[in-house]
Structure formats: structure tokens, C-alpha cells
Amino acid sequence: MLSEFKDFIAKGNVMDMAVGIIIGAAFTAIVTSLVGDLINPIIGLVSGGIDFTNNYAVLGGEVPEGASLEAAREAGASVFAYGAFIMAVINFLIIAFVVFMLVRYVNKVKAAAEGPKEEAPEEPAGPTQEELLAEIRDALKARG
């Protein structure tokens, strides 16, 4: 059983997946910083200084007016944090777009590495139905 496990771990797919997960975690930190440090301020500037991450609606409990989302949660209030959700959606869209671009680039590189596809030689087309019928007619005339 131990040797089977070693074989399983040594397979390329498992190692590729492990590398992908590690790089994905690091990439998530980069995208989170991109959204939090670059995109949020731009969106806030365009929307009049609003920072989406602290946008919430109080569903129950007492929260001082103008309190941040973290302060509202610490006060024990039940909050609907729609701003954090909006930022999570933006994070997802950015990550999905960048992954799409990476996969697209990798596919182009693979296609270029494979070289031009060799076309199969064209097989000569057989005779048409009319040509076959004409041959049969001529053969019958010659016999009879």
C-alpha cells in the first residue's frame, strides 16, 4: 500500500496540482492587494469617496452611526455586509480574467511548440455516381 501511495504522489498530475495550489494561494494575495490597494481607492474616488468594503446594512442590534463594519460586528450587531460581497465579486472577476489570460497564453505557447500541423495527404476522390453508371453502361454495350 505504501508503494502505491508513493506511485500516486510521484505522478505528474498530483505534483502539478500541488504547485498550482501553492501558486494560486500566492496569486490570491497579489489580487487581494491589487483590489484593496489600487482598485478600491479608484472606485471610491469615482463614487465620491465611498469604500465598498465598509458598506453594510444593520439587520439587528445597536450600532453607532458611521461605525465601520468591523466595529459593528464587534458590537454584536447582525449586519448584511454587501460591500464586502461586492469586493469579493470584483476579486473573483479579476482572478478569473487573469487565469483566462494565462491559460490562453499557455495554449498559444503549446501550439507554437508543437509546430505547424501536417495536413494529411488528400485521398483521391473516387469516381462519381454518374461516372460509375457510365462505365457500367459502356461495359454492358461492349458485351452485348
Coordinates of C-alpha atoms in Angstrom, one line a residue:
M1 CA 0.0 0.0 0.0
L2 CA 2.9 2.4 0.8
S3 CA 4.4 1.8 -2.7
E4 CA 1.1 2.5 -4.3
F5 CA 0.9 5.8 -2.4
K6 CA 4.4 6.7 -3.5
D7 CA 3.5 6.0 -7.1
F8 CA 0.4 8.1 -6.7
I9 CA 2.3 11.1 -5.3
A10 CA 5.1 10.7 -7.8
K11 CA 2.7 11.1 -10.7
G12 CA 2.9 14.4 -12.6
N13 CA -0.7 15.3 -12.1
V14 CA -0.5 15.3 -8.3
M15 CA 2.7 17.4 -8.3
D16 CA 1.2 19.8 -10.9
M17 CA -1.9 20.2 -8.8
A18 CA 0.2 20.9 -5.6
V19 CA 2.3 23.5 -7.5
G20 CA -0.9 25.1 -8.8
I21 CA -2.5 25.3 -5.4
I22 CA 0.6 27.0 -3.9
I23 CA 0.9 29.5 -6.8
G24 CA -2.9 30.1 -6.6
A25 CA -2.6 31.0 -2.9
A26 CA 0.2 33.4 -3.6
F27 CA -1.6 34.8 -6.5
T28 CA -4.7 35.4 -4.4
A29 CA -2.7 37.6 -2.0
I30 CA -1.5 39.6 -5.0
V31 CA -5.0 40.1 -6.4
T32 CA -6.4 40.9 -2.9
S33 CA -3.7 43.6 -2.6
L34 CA -4.5 44.8 -6.2
V35 CA -8.2 45.2 -5.4
G36 CA -7.8 46.6 -1.9
D37 CA -4.9 48.9 -2.5
L38 CA -5.5 50.0 -6.1
I39 CA -9.0 49.3 -7.4
N40 CA -11.0 50.1 -4.2
P41 CA -9.5 53.6 -3.9
I42 CA -10.2 54.3 -7.6
I43 CA -13.8 53.1 -7.2
G44 CA -14.1 55.2 -4.1
L45 CA -12.8 58.2 -5.9
V46 CA -15.3 57.8 -8.7
S47 CA -18.2 57.1 -6.4
G48 CA -17.5 60.1 -4.2
G49 CA -15.1 58.6 -1.6
I50 CA -17.2 55.6 -0.8
D51 CA -15.2 52.5 0.3
F52 CA -17.3 49.4 -0.6
T53 CA -15.6 47.2 2.0
N54 CA -17.3 49.0 4.9
N55 CA -20.8 49.2 3.3
Y56 CA -23.3 47.3 5.3
A57 CA -26.9 47.3 6.5
V58 CA -27.8 46.6 10.1
L59 CA -30.3 43.8 10.4
G60 CA -30.5 43.8 14.2
G61 CA -28.7 45.3 17.2
E62 CA -27.4 48.7 18.1
V63 CA -24.6 50.2 16.1
P64 CA -23.2 53.8 16.5
E65 CA -23.8 55.8 13.3
G66 CA -20.8 55.9 11.0
A67 CA -19.2 52.8 12.6
S68 CA -17.1 50.6 10.4
L69 CA -18.1 47.1 9.5
E70 CA -15.6 45.7 12.0
A71 CA -16.9 47.9 14.8
A72 CA -20.5 46.9 14.0
R73 CA -19.6 43.2 14.2
E74 CA -17.7 43.8 17.5
A75 CA -20.8 45.5 18.9
G76 CA -22.6 42.2 18.3
A77 CA -25.0 43.6 15.7
S78 CA -26.3 41.4 12.9
V79 CA -25.1 43.1 9.7
F80 CA -25.6 42.5 6.0
A81 CA -22.1 43.2 4.6
Y82 CA -22.9 43.8 0.9
G83 CA -19.8 45.9 0.4
A84 CA -17.5 43.0 1.3
F85 CA -19.5 40.8 -1.1
I86 CA -19.1 43.3 -3.9
M87 CA -15.3 43.3 -3.3
A88 CA -15.3 39.5 -3.3
V89 CA -17.1 39.5 -6.6
I90 CA -14.6 42.0 -8.0
N91 CA -11.7 39.9 -6.7
F92 CA -13.2 36.8 -8.4
L93 CA -13.7 38.5 -11.7
I94 CA -10.1 39.8 -11.7
I95 CA -8.7 36.4 -10.8
A96 CA -10.9 34.6 -13.4
F97 CA -9.8 37.1 -16.1
V98 CA -6.1 36.7 -15.3
V99 CA -6.4 32.9 -15.1
F100 CA -8.2 33.0 -18.5
M101 CA -5.4 35.1 -20.0
L102 CA -2.7 32.8 -18.5
V103 CA -4.4 29.7 -19.9
R104 CA -4.9 31.4 -23.3
Y105 CA -1.1 32.3 -23.3
V106 CA -0.1 28.7 -22.3
N107 CA -2.3 27.3 -25.1
K108 CA -0.6 29.6 -27.6
V109 CA 2.8 28.6 -26.4
K110 CA 1.9 24.9 -26.6
A111 CA 0.5 25.3 -30.1
A112 CA 3.7 27.1 -31.2
A113 CA 5.9 24.4 -29.6
E114 CA 4.0 21.6 -31.5
G115 CA 4.8 23.3 -34.8
P116 CA 2.5 23.6 -37.7
K117 CA 0.1 20.7 -38.1
E118 CA 0.9 18.5 -41.0
E119 CA -2.0 18.1 -43.3
A120 CA -3.0 14.6 -44.2
P121 CA -2.4 14.0 -47.9
E122 CA -5.6 14.3 -49.8
E123 CA -7.0 11.0 -50.8
P124 CA -8.1 11.0 -54.4
A125 CA -11.8 11.2 -54.6
G126 CA -13.4 8.1 -56.1
P127 CA -15.5 8.3 -59.2
T128 CA -18.8 10.0 -59.0
Q129 CA -22.0 8.1 -59.3
E130 CA -22.5 9.3 -62.9
E131 CA -19.0 8.1 -63.9
L132 CA -19.7 4.6 -62.4
L133 CA -23.0 4.4 -64.2
A134 CA -21.4 5.4 -67.5
E135 CA -18.7 2.7 -67.0
I136 CA -21.4 0.1 -66.4
R137 CA -23.3 1.2 -69.4
D138 CA -20.2 1.1 -71.6
A139 CA -19.3 -2.3 -70.2
L140 CA -22.8 -3.6 -71.0
K141 CA -22.7 -2.2 -74.5
A142 CA -19.4 -3.8 -75.2
R143 CA -20.8 -7.2 -74.1
G144 CA -23.8 -7.2 -76.0

